[in-house]
Tab-separated table of N, CA and C in Angstrom:
chain	number	residue	atom	x	y	z
H	1	MET	N	0.870	-1.120	-0.227
H	1	MET	CA	0.300	0.309	-0.337
H	1	MET	C	0.643	1.642	-0.043
H	2	ARG	N	0.222	2.053	-0.509
H	2	ARG	CA	1.186	3.370	-1.044
H	2	ARG	C	0.885	3.999	0.191
H	3	TYR	N	1.713	5.515	0.701
H	3	TYR	CA	1.671	6.111	1.461
H	3	TYR	C	0.300	7.222	1.291
H	4	GLU	N	-0.101	7.584	0.182
H	4	GLU	CA	-0.922	8.509	-0.325
H	4	GLU	C	-2.164	7.428	-0.211
H	5	GLU	N	-1.904	6.483	-0.521
H	5	GLU	CA	-3.485	5.547	-0.518
H	5	GLU	C	-3.951	5.155	1.331
H	6	LEU	N	-3.031	5.433	2.269
H	6	LEU	CA	-2.888	5.139	3.343
H	6	LEU	C	-3.284	6.356	4.158
H	7	THR	N	-2.941	7.728	3.909
H	7	THR	CA	-3.760	8.699	4.698
H	7	THR	C	-4.913	9.175	4.080
H	8	GLY	N	-5.372	8.820	2.403
H	8	GLY	CA	-6.250	8.542	2.298
H	8	GLY	C	-7.544	7.648	2.446
H	9	LEU	N	-6.988	6.639	3.222
H	9	LEU	CA	-8.174	5.919	3.675
H	9	LEU	C	-8.806	6.385	4.912
H	10	VAL	N	-7.235	6.787	5.884
H	10	VAL	CA	-7.405	7.171	7.492
H	10	VAL	C	-8.172	8.339	7.086
H	11	GLN	N	-7.968	9.069	6.569
H	11	GLN	CA	-8.719	10.651	5.933
H	11	GLN	C	-10.306	10.335	5.988
H	12	ALA	N	-10.545	8.956	4.935
H	12	ALA	CA	-12.198	8.968	4.810
H	12	ALA	C	-12.396	8.234	6.037
H	13	ARG	N	-11.965	7.356	6.435
H	13	ARG	CA	-12.831	6.513	8.166
H	13	ARG	C	-12.757	7.118	9.223
H	14	ALA	N	-11.651	7.992	9.389
H	14	ALA	CA	-11.869	9.225	10.422
H	14	ALA	C	-12.975	10.518	10.407
H	15	GLN	N	-13.158	10.816	9.095
H	15	GLN	CA	-13.934	12.034	8.282
H	15	GLN	C	-13.190	12.937	9.036
H	16	LEU	N	-11.925	12.495	8.109
H	16	LEU	CA	-11.469	13.930	8.693
H	16	LEU	C	-11.294	15.377	7.819
H	17	PRO	N	-11.023	16.384	7.939
H	17	PRO	CA	-10.903	17.506	6.495
H	17	PRO	C	-10.122	17.292	5.856
H	18	ASP	N	-8.610	16.406	6.238
H	18	ASP	CA	-7.823	17.057	4.844
H	18	ASP	C	-6.749	16.294	5.141
H	19	ARG	N	-5.871	16.006	4.353
H	19	ARG	CA	-4.938	15.501	4.606
H	19	ARG	C	-3.883	15.594	5.145
H	20	GLN	N	-3.530	16.656	5.786
H	20	GLN	CA	-2.608	17.241	6.821
H	20	GLN	C	-3.096	16.072	8.309
H	21	SER	N	-4.451	16.662	8.078
H	21	SER	CA	-5.275	16.251	9.477
H	21	SER	C	-4.847	14.457	9.406
H	22	ALA	N	-5.130	13.516	8.362
H	22	ALA	CA	-5.042	12.160	8.500
H	22	ALA	C	-3.551	12.195	8.678
H	23	GLU	N	-2.611	12.746	8.200
H	23	GLU	CA	-0.921	12.639	8.187
H	23	GLU	C	-0.530	12.840	10.209
H	24	ARG	N	-1.744	13.642	10.716
H	24	ARG	CA	-1.228	13.983	12.610
H	24	ARG	C	-1.683	12.912	12.689
H	25	ALA	N	-2.771	12.331	12.576
H	25	ALA	CA	-3.507	11.412	13.218
H	25	ALA	C	-2.440	10.104	12.907
H	26	ILE	N	-2.015	9.777	12.225
H	26	ILE	CA	-1.628	8.524	11.643
H	26	ILE	C	0.069	8.310	12.564
H	27	ARG	N	0.955	9.769	12.646
H	27	ARG	CA	2.152	9.886	13.420
H	27	ARG	C	1.817	9.548	14.450
H	28	ALA	N	0.384	10.613	15.231
H	28	ALA	CA	0.111	10.098	16.403
H	28	ALA	C	0.218	9.328	17.030
H	29	THR	N	-0.553	8.202	16.375
H	29	THR	CA	-1.513	7.080	16.426
H	29	THR	C	0.027	5.806	16.742
H	30	LEU	N	0.994	6.374	15.855
H	30	LEU	CA	2.096	5.068	15.266
H	30	LEU	C	2.939	5.336	16.589
H	31	GLU	N	2.871	6.855	16.698
H	31	GLU	CA	4.184	6.726	17.772
H	31	GLU	C	3.341	6.946	19.325
H	32	THR	N	2.206	6.512	19.605
H	32	THR	CA	1.658	6.522	20.852
H	32	THR	C	1.869	4.633	21.002
H	33	LEU	N	1.375	3.553	19.797
H	33	LEU	CA	1.349	2.333	19.748
H	33	LEU	C	2.607	1.928	20.053
H	34	ALA	N	3.597	2.514	19.224
H	34	ALA	CA	5.260	2.424	19.324
H	34	ALA	C	5.693	2.166	20.642
H	35	GLU	N	4.987	3.222	21.295
H	35	GLU	CA	5.764	3.544	23.072
H	35	GLU	C	4.335	2.255	24.138
H	36	ARG	N	3.574	1.770	23.517
H	36	ARG	CA	3.032	0.580	24.157
H	36	ARG	C	3.466	-0.350	23.924
H	37	ILE	N	3.558	-1.097	22.654
H	37	ILE	CA	4.402	-2.532	21.997
H	37	ILE	C	6.257	-2.588	22.145
H	38	PRO	N	5.892	-3.640	22.254
H	38	PRO	CA	7.601	-4.262	22.474
H	38	PRO	C	8.003	-3.909	21.281
H	39	GLY	N	9.059	-3.192	20.947
H	39	GLY	CA	10.068	-2.582	20.047
H	39	GLY	C	10.259	-3.258	19.025
H	40	GLY	N	10.711	-4.870	19.134
H	40	GLY	CA	10.656	-5.905	18.156
H	40	GLY	C	9.352	-5.395	17.392
H	41	LEU	N	8.231	-5.652	17.844
H	41	LEU	CA	7.055	-6.084	17.461
H	41	LEU	C	6.551	-4.246	16.118
H	42	ALA	N	6.674	-3.036	17.192
H	42	ALA	CA	7.178	-1.800	16.105
H	42	ALA	C	7.894	-1.851	15.095
H	43	ASP	N	9.013	-2.275	15.253
H	43	ASP	CA	9.827	-2.774	13.934
H	43	ASP	C	9.314	-3.502	12.529
H	44	HIS	N	8.959	-4.719	13.066
H	44	HIS	CA	8.128	-5.244	12.061
H	44	HIS	C	6.769	-4.587	11.645
H	45	MET	N	6.171	-4.383	12.377
H	45	MET	CA	4.989	-3.122	11.751
H	45	MET	C	5.663	-2.213	11.041
H	46	ALA	N	6.658	-1.766	11.438
H	46	ALA	CA	7.048	-0.066	10.210
H	46	ALA	C	7.583	-0.998	9.129
H	47	ALA	N	8.165	-2.102	9.377
H	47	ALA	CA	8.666	-2.648	8.236
H	47	ALA	C	7.660	-3.290	7.024
H	48	GLN	N	6.311	-3.005	7.272
H	48	GLN	CA	5.343	-4.046	6.718
H	48	GLN	C	4.489	-2.451	5.680
H	49	LEU	N	4.653	-1.521	6.302
H	49	LEU	CA	4.168	-0.158	5.785
H	49	LEU	C	5.000	0.733	4.961
H	50	PRO	N	4.656	2.051	4.316
H	50	PRO	CA	5.094	2.427	3.400
H	50	PRO	C	5.839	3.505	3.731
H	51	HIS	N	7.275	3.630	3.856
H	51	HIS	CA	8.461	4.281	4.652
H	51	HIS	C	7.689	5.611	5.742
H	52	GLU	N	7.389	6.319	5.045
H	52	GLU	CA	6.476	7.689	5.902
H	52	GLU	C	5.842	7.153	7.196
H	53	ALA	N	5.092	6.410	6.328
H	53	ALA	CA	4.088	5.735	7.839
H	53	ALA	C	5.142	4.869	8.933
H	54	GLY	N	5.858	4.411	8.586
H	54	GLY	CA	6.858	3.605	9.297
H	54	GLY	C	8.101	4.288	10.310
H	55	GLU	N	7.962	5.838	9.726
H	55	GLU	CA	8.693	6.268	10.631
H	55	GLU	C	8.877	6.103	11.913
H	56	PRO	N	7.411	6.770	12.343
H	56	PRO	CA	7.256	6.998	13.796
H	56	PRO	C	7.431	5.840	14.853
H	57	LEU	N	6.878	4.818	14.291
H	57	LEU	CA	7.116	3.556	14.775
H	57	LEU	C	8.404	3.290	14.858
H	58	ARG	N	9.275	3.472	13.871
H	58	ARG	CA	11.314	3.127	14.355
H	58	ARG	C	11.772	3.719	14.990
H	59	ARG	N	11.392	5.553	14.921
H	59	ARG	CA	11.654	6.382	15.581
H	59	ARG	C	11.778	6.286	17.345
H	60	VAL	N	10.317	5.965	17.408
H	60	VAL	CA	10.020	5.884	18.743
H	60	VAL	C	11.177	4.617	19.445
H	61	ALA	N	11.150	3.725	18.604
H	61	ALA	CA	11.005	2.041	19.125
H	61	ALA	C	12.747	2.506	19.236
H	62	ALA	N	13.707	3.649	18.628
H	62	ALA	CA	14.894	3.426	18.606
H	62	ALA	C	15.214	4.200	19.711
H	63	ALA	N	14.667	5.073	20.267
H	63	ALA	CA	14.808	6.577	20.940
H	63	ALA	C	14.142	6.054	22.505
H	64	HIS	N	13.963	4.798	23.050
H	64	HIS	CA	13.342	4.441	24.617
H	64	HIS	C	14.787	5.513	25.385
H	65	GLU	N	14.140	5.896	26.406
H	65	GLU	CA	15.282	6.518	27.288
H	65	GLU	C	15.231	5.431	28.201
H	66	GLY	N	16.376	5.529	29.051
H	66	GLY	CA	16.336	5.369	30.710
H	66	GLY	C	17.864	4.521	30.564
H	67	THR	N	17.707	3.735	32.303
H	67	THR	CA	19.358	2.835	31.813
H	67	THR	C	19.195	1.747	31.020
H	68	PRO	N	19.733	1.327	31.269
H	68	PRO	CA	19.976	-0.111	30.182
H	68	PRO	C	18.651	-1.300	30.250
H	69	GLU	N	18.430	-1.579	31.812
H	69	GLU	CA	17.549	-2.006	31.705
H	69	GLU	C	15.901	-1.703	31.690
H	70	GLU	N	15.713	-0.412	31.733
H	70	GLU	CA	14.543	0.208	31.217
H	70	GLU	C	14.378	-0.085	29.962
H	71	ARG	N	15.506	0.557	29.081
H	71	ARG	CA	15.525	0.334	27.448
H	71	ARG	C	15.314	-1.089	26.972
H	72	ALA	N	15.819	-2.237	27.818
H	72	ALA	CA	15.431	-3.698	27.632
H	72	ALA	C	14.434	-4.043	27.288
H	73	TYR	N	13.697	-3.645	28.946
H	73	TYR	CA	11.958	-3.711	28.909
H	73	TYR	C	11.245	-3.132	28.075
H	74	ARG	N	11.604	-1.731	27.736
H	74	ARG	CA	10.397	-1.208	26.871
H	74	ARG	C	10.569	-1.990	25.692
H	75	ARG	N	11.604	-2.269	24.990
H	75	ARG	CA	12.075	-3.314	23.908
H	75	ARG	C	11.573	-4.164	24.044
H	76	ASP	N	11.196	-5.352	25.160
H	76	ASP	CA	10.464	-6.568	24.797
H	76	ASP	C	9.095	-6.410	25.418
H	77	HIS	N	8.876	-5.529	26.142
H	77	HIS	CA	6.902	-5.287	26.718
H	77	HIS	C	6.727	-3.985	26.058
H	78	GLY	N	7.360	-3.075	25.950
H	78	GLY	CA	6.254	-1.971	25.992
H	78	GLY	C	6.002	-1.065	27.056
H	79	GLU	N	5.701	0.274	26.989
H	79	GLU	CA	5.274	0.846	27.988
H	79	GLU	C	3.861	0.360	28.688
H	80	ARG	N	3.606	0.411	29.754
H	80	ARG	CA	2.588	0.095	30.590
H	80	ARG	C	1.444	1.338	30.903
H	81	PHE	N	0.533	1.262	29.433
H	81	PHE	CA	-0.715	2.256	29.968
H	81	PHE	C	-1.697	1.317	29.122
H	82	GLY	N	-3.598	1.682	29.754
H	82	GLY	CA	-4.547	1.578	29.638
H	82	GLY	C	-4.920	2.424	27.804
H	83	LEU	N	-6.520	2.750	27.928
H	83	LEU	CA	-7.021	3.421	27.267
H	83	LEU	C	-7.070	4.724	27.225
H	84	THR	N	-7.597	4.835	28.579
H	84	THR	CA	-7.149	6.751	28.732
H	84	THR	C	-5.924	7.283	28.675
H	85	GLY	N	-4.950	6.782	28.762
H	85	GLY	CA	-3.406	7.140	28.867
H	85	GLY	C	-3.190	7.232	26.304
H	86	PHE	N	-3.589	6.113	26.453
H	86	PHE	CA	-3.304	5.954	25.141
H	86	PHE	C	-4.218	7.229	23.730
H	87	ALA	N	-5.413	7.161	24.746
H	87	ALA	CA	-6.347	8.450	23.716
H	87	ALA	C	-5.693	9.590	24.414
H	88	GLY	N	-5.420	9.902	25.422
H	88	GLY	CA	-5.093	11.159	26.311
H	88	GLY	C	-3.317	11.717	25.146
H	89	ARG	N	-2.515	10.593	25.431
H	89	ARG	CA	-1.825	10.836	24.283
H	89	ARG	C	-1.383	11.108	22.843
H	90	ILE	N	-2.902	10.607	21.898
H	90	ILE	CA	-2.936	11.013	20.506
H	90	ILE	C	-3.331	12.332	20.522
H	91	ALA	N	-4.384	12.077	21.719
H	91	ALA	CA	-4.965	13.773	21.791
H	91	ALA	C	-4.297	14.765	21.817
H	92	TRP	N	-3.340	15.068	22.961
H	92	TRP	CA	-2.271	15.444	22.856
H	92	TRP	C	-1.039	15.869	21.203
H	93	ARG	N	-1.317	14.791	21.146
H	93	ARG	CA	-0.123	14.822	20.059
H	93	ARG	C	-0.778	15.617	19.010
H	94	THR	N	-2.202	15.618	18.190
H	94	THR	CA	-2.906	16.100	17.234
H	94	THR	C	-3.874	17.389	18.076
H	95	GLU	N	-3.861	17.700	19.023
H	95	GLU	CA	-4.574	18.974	19.468
H	95	GLU	C	-5.907	18.721	19.305
H	96	HIS	N	-6.414	17.377	19.568
H	96	HIS	CA	-7.924	17.017	19.181
H	96	HIS	C	-8.493	16.501	20.204
H	97	THR	N	-9.537	16.036	20.687
H	97	THR	CA	-10.143	15.743	21.778
H	97	THR	C	-9.888	14.370	21.969
H	98	GLU	N	-10.084	13.739	22.701
H	98	GLU	CA	-10.023	12.078	23.447
H	98	GLU	C	-10.853	10.995	22.578
H	99	GLU	N	-11.708	11.955	21.756
H	99	GLU	CA	-13.007	10.909	21.404
H	99	GLU	C	-12.390	11.254	20.340
H	100	GLU	N	-12.024	12.183	19.222
H	100	GLU	CA	-11.578	12.198	18.438
H	100	GLU	C	-10.621	11.472	18.078
H	101	ALA	N	-9.745	11.841	19.011
H	101	ALA	CA	-8.594	10.229	18.852
H	101	ALA	C	-8.301	9.138	19.053
H	102	LEU	N	-9.534	8.696	19.437
H	102	LEU	CA	-9.863	7.190	19.610
H	102	LEU	C	-10.441	6.899	18.234
H	103	ARG	N	-11.194	7.691	17.494
H	103	ARG	CA	-11.800	7.623	16.477
H	103	ARG	C	-10.677	7.464	15.410
H	104	GLU	N	-10.083	8.404	15.103
H	104	GLU	CA	-8.631	8.279	14.586
H	104	GLU	C	-7.972	7.295	14.632
H	105	ALA	N	-7.700	6.601	15.813
H	105	ALA	CA	-7.061	5.509	16.128
H	105	ALA	C	-7.720	4.031	15.343
H	106	ALA	N	-9.017	4.109	15.547
H	106	ALA	CA	-10.206	3.153	15.534
H	106	ALA	C	-9.590	2.864	13.583
H	107	ALA	N	-10.260	4.549	13.153
H	107	ALA	CA	-9.652	4.395	11.431
H	107	ALA	C	-8.452	3.872	10.683
H	108	LEU	N	-7.338	4.357	11.545
H	108	LEU	CA	-6.307	3.963	11.278
H	108	LEU	C	-6.224	2.330	11.596
H	109	PHE	N	-6.774	1.563	12.735
H	109	PHE	CA	-6.041	0.145	12.866
H	109	PHE	C	-7.171	-0.373	11.547
H	110	GLU	N	-8.177	0.430	11.364
H	110	GLU	CA	-9.175	-0.666	10.086
H	110	GLU	C	-7.887	-0.626	9.162
H	111	VAL	N	-7.557	0.392	8.800
H	111	VAL	CA	-6.533	0.400	7.754
H	111	VAL	C	-5.355	-0.468	7.614
H	112	LEU	N	-4.748	-0.490	8.536
H	112	LEU	CA	-4.004	-1.490	8.973
H	112	LEU	C	-4.161	-2.804	9.043
H	113	ASP	N	-5.581	-3.445	9.642
H	113	ASP	CA	-6.007	-4.543	9.166
H	113	ASP	C	-5.492	-5.372	7.783
H	114	SER	N	-5.413	-4.439	6.670
H	114	SER	CA	-5.744	-4.718	5.297
H	114	SER	C	-4.229	-4.046	4.996
H	115	ALA	N	-3.677	-3.934	5.685
H	115	ALA	CA	-2.517	-3.112	4.771
H	115	ALA	C	-1.132	-3.963	5.604
H	116	VAL	N	-1.110	-4.558	6.189
H	116	VAL	CA	0.132	-5.804	7.449
H	116	VAL	C	-0.306	-6.999	7.322
H	117	ASP	N	0.583	-7.880	7.220
H	117	ASP	CA	0.537	-9.226	7.223
H	117	ASP	C	-0.353	-9.461	8.462
H	118	PRO	N	-1.493	-10.655	8.313
H	118	PRO	CA	-2.740	-10.911	9.282
H	118	PRO	C	-1.887	-11.710	10.271
H	119	GLU	N	-0.770	-12.310	10.505
H	119	GLU	CA	-0.341	-12.364	11.962
H	119	GLU	C	0.395	-11.471	12.291
H	120	LEU	N	0.880	-10.592	11.691
H	120	LEU	CA	1.144	-9.092	12.431
H	120	LEU	C	0.153	-8.758	13.702
H	121	MET	N	-1.351	-8.612	13.028
H	121	MET	CA	-2.303	-7.991	13.381
H	121	MET	C	-2.197	-9.256	14.606
H	122	GLU	N	-2.399	-10.280	14.084
H	122	GLU	CA	-2.782	-11.213	15.711
H	122	GLU	C	-1.810	-11.058	16.681
H	123	LYS	N	-0.485	-10.553	16.153
H	123	LYS	CA	1.144	-10.369	17.321
H	123	LYS	C	0.371	-8.902	18.065
H	124	LEU	N	0.128	-8.125	17.508
H	124	LEU	CA	-0.334	-6.376	17.896
H	124	LEU	C	-1.742	-6.584	19.267
H	125	TYR	N	-2.370	-7.450	17.875
H	125	TYR	CA	-4.272	-7.774	19.153
H	125	TYR	C	-3.218	-8.476	20.282
H	126	GLY	N	-2.159	-9.135	20.552
H	126	GLY	CA	-1.879	-10.105	22.000
H	126	GLY	C	-1.442	-9.498	22.614
H	127	VAL	N	-0.777	-8.625	22.301
H	127	VAL	CA	0.107	-7.344	22.991
H	127	VAL	C	-0.513	-6.231	23.746
H	128	LEU	N	-1.326	-5.768	23.069
H	128	LEU	CA	-2.220	-5.098	23.863
H	128	LEU	C	-3.084	-5.207	24.740
H	129	PRO	N	-3.373	-4.695	25.956
H	129	PRO	CA	-4.938	-5.028	26.873
H	129	PRO	C	-5.957	-4.828	26.351
H	130	ASN	N	-7.248	-5.262	26.566
H	130	ASN	CA	-8.220	-5.349	26.256
H	130	ASN	C	-8.956	-4.176	25.702
H	131	ASP	N	-8.390	-3.050	26.579
H	131	ASP	CA	-9.214	-2.197	26.520
H	131	ASP	C	-8.633	-1.261	25.221
H	132	ILE	N	-7.872	-1.260	25.061
H	132	ILE	CA	-7.043	-0.928	23.276
H	132	ILE	C	-7.673	-1.799	22.505
H	133	ARG	N	-7.530	-2.996	22.728
H	133	ARG	CA	-7.696	-4.048	22.038
H	133	ARG	C	-9.237	-3.872	21.545
H	134	GLY	N	-9.936	-2.854	22.123
H	134	GLY	CA	-11.377	-2.838	21.532
H	134	GLY	C	-11.393	-1.914	20.011
H	135	LEU	N	-10.351	-1.405	20.194
H	135	LEU	CA	-10.048	-0.195	18.991
H	135	LEU	C	-9.479	-1.447	17.352
H	136	LEU	N	-9.274	-2.316	17.829
H	136	LEU	CA	-9.059	-2.882	16.369
H	136	LEU	C	-9.925	-3.912	15.461
H	137	PRO	N	-10.386	-3.403	14.532
H	137	PRO	CA	-11.384	-4.172	13.659
H	137	PRO	C	-11.526	-5.740	14.293
H	138	GLU	N	-10.452	-6.257	14.417
H	138	GLU	CA	-11.090	-8.184	15.287
H	138	GLU	C	-11.770	-8.143	16.193
H	139	ALA	N	-11.223	-6.893	17.321
H	139	ALA	CA	-11.837	-6.905	18.484
H	139	ALA	C	-13.676	-6.713	18.130
H	140	ARG	N	-13.640	-5.398	17.756
H	140	ARG	CA	-14.834	-4.754	17.409
H	140	ARG	C	-15.519	-5.681	16.843
H	141	ALA	N	-15.416	-6.975	16.003
H	141	ALA	CA	-16.032	-7.880	15.132
H	141	ALA	C	-16.479	-9.152	15.974
H	142	GLU	N	-15.385	-9.279	16.947
H	142	GLU	CA	-15.800	-9.721	18.475
H	142	GLU	C	-16.884	-9.122	18.797
H	143	GLN	N	-16.755	-8.177	19.508
H	143	GLN	CA	-17.972	-7.241	20.072
H	143	GLN	C	-19.317	-7.484	19.571
H	144	ASP	N	-19.475	-7.411	18.207
H	144	ASP	CA	-20.005	-6.863	17.187
H	144	ASP	C	-21.231	-8.156	17.893
H	145	ALA	N	-19.913	-9.614	17.189
H	145	ALA	CA	-20.675	-10.952	17.420
H	145	ALA	C	-21.216	-11.295	18.371
H	146	ARG	N	-20.305	-10.715	19.704
H	146	ARG	CA	-20.898	-11.445	21.285
H	146	ARG	C	-22.872	-10.586	21.432
H	147	ALA	N	-22.642	-9.439	21.352
H	147	ALA	CA	-24.411	-8.483	21.472
H	147	ALA	C	-25.138	-9.245	20.486
H	148	GLU	N	-24.650	-9.471	19.078
H	148	GLU	CA	-25.489	-10.358	18.652
H	148	GLU	C	-26.027	-11.049	18.818
H	149	ARG	N	-25.340	-12.453	19.324
H	149	ARG	CA	-25.631	-13.642	20.472
H	149	ARG	C	-26.542	-13.488	21.508
H	150	ASP	N	-26.528	-12.412	21.866
H	150	ASP	CA	-26.802	-11.851	23.131
H	150	ASP	C	-27.903	-11.363	23.178
H	151	THR	N	-28.223	-10.797	22.114
H	151	THR	CA	-29.506	-10.311	21.590
H	151	THR	C	-30.497	-11.188	21.206
H	152	ARG	N	-30.102	-12.189	20.555
H	152	ARG	CA	-30.553	-13.420	19.694
H	152	ARG	C	-30.921	-14.395	20.953
H	153	THR	N	-30.073	-14.340	21.920
H	153	THR	CA	-30.588	-14.862	23.325
H	153	THR	C	-31.554	-14.949	24.150
H	154	GLU	N	-31.606	-13.737	24.402
H	154	GLU	CA	-32.721	-12.794	24.986
H	154	GLU	C	-33.771	-13.223	23.813
H	155	ARG	N	-34.008	-12.677	22.824
H	155	ARG	CA	-35.151	-12.751	22.074
H	155	ARG	C	-35.519	-14.123	21.807
H	156	ASP	N	-35.153	-15.488	21.839
H	156	ASP	CA	-35.125	-16.579	22.150
H	156	ASP	C	-36.097	-16.995	22.830
H	157	THR	N	-35.197	-16.695	24.986
H	157	THR	CA	-35.613	-16.600	25.808
H	157	THR	C	-36.793	-15.802	25.805
H	158	ARG	N	-37.252	-15.097	25.496
H	158	ARG	CA	-38.619	-13.939	25.674
H	158	ARG	C	-39.676	-14.955	24.795
H	159	THR	N	-39.474	-15.109	23.446
H	159	THR	CA	-40.235	-16.050	22.700
H	159	THR	C	-40.486	-17.602	23.570
H	160	GLU	N	-39.988	-18.227	23.987
H	160	GLU	CA	-39.857	-19.324	24.766
H	160	GLU	C	-40.740	-19.297	26.083
H	161	ARG	N	-40.833	-18.023	26.725
H	161	ARG	CA	-41.533	-17.639	27.507
H	161	ARG	C	-42.854	-17.810	27.057
H	162	GLY	N	-43.082	-17.067	26.100
H	162	GLY	CA	-44.253	-16.362	25.513
H	162	GLY	C	-45.294	-17.789	25.227
H	163	SER	N	-44.303	-18.765	24.467
H	163	SER	CA	-44.558	-20.042	24.486
H	163	SER	C	-45.550	-20.517	25.330
H	164	ARG	N	-44.809	-21.195	26.234
H	164	ARG	CA	-45.086	-21.524	27.371
H	164	ARG	C	-46.232	-20.850	27.983
H	165	THR	N	-46.315	-19.582	28.142
H	165	THR	CA	-47.400	-18.649	28.944
H	165	THR	C	-48.616	-19.137	27.618
H	166	GLU	N	-48.338	-18.628	26.859
H	166	GLU	CA	-50.291	-19.481	25.731
H	166	GLU	C	-50.149	-20.501	26.055
H	167	ARG	N	-49.075	-21.438	25.997
H	167	ARG	CA	-49.418	-23.567	26.421
H	167	ARG	C	-50.429	-23.467	27.494
H	168	GLY	N	-50.025	-22.644	28.329
H	168	GLY	CA	-50.277	-22.754	30.050
H	168	GLY	C	-52.249	-22.334	29.706
H	169	SER	N	-52.389	-21.153	29.077
H	169	SER	CA	-53.623	-20.422	28.847
H	169	SER	C	-54.644	-21.553	28.186
H	170	GLN	N	-53.423	-22.128	27.251
H	170	GLN	CA	-54.568	-23.010	26.431
H	170	GLN	C	-55.103	-24.404	27.519
H	171	ALA	N	-54.135	-24.486	27.965
H	171	ALA	CA	-54.341	-26.005	28.931
H	171	ALA	C	-55.572	-25.680	30.087
H	172	GLU	N	-55.259	-24.161	30.737
H	172	GLU	CA	-56.396	-23.584	31.696
H	172	GLU	C	-57.817	-23.821	31.013
H	173	ARG	N	-57.717	-23.241	29.695
H	173	ARG	CA	-59.269	-22.890	29.365
H	173	ARG	C	-59.349	-24.610	28.312
H	174	GLY	N	-58.837	-25.377	28.217
H	174	GLY	CA	-59.177	-26.855	27.644
H	174	GLY	C	-58.966	-27.607	28.691
């Protein structure tokens, strides 16, 4: 996927006004993602993206500061923060609200899902906490499927209760 295509898709899915807004959202989300995931995974993801998109991942993964032990830990594990921290960092970088930041991040994740190897997306899915993972297309699909199953089960239960009530009324009349 070319960088222009990536930015265009993010712009459309996040409903951003222009290409510069999409580029800012991509950069902010990928920088924040690179802070949260292991450095090796960030490097693998950067390798599968257009150079311009992969650069924030590479830069952040390479710039981890601290003691050698802290750098090694972040390289292997990434920083620990949840959805609130994730949204806050993106919002700060884009100068948008946290709600806008989450919408933009979800749009980018949708585009990444089709731009990178599925195994890499599975690894990303596996290292993120549940709250951030909910932004990924696979997680949203699972949530939608669970909600649909719950709705169907509730509807079936109501139907079954209604049938039993009707049968009981018929037996009393009969």
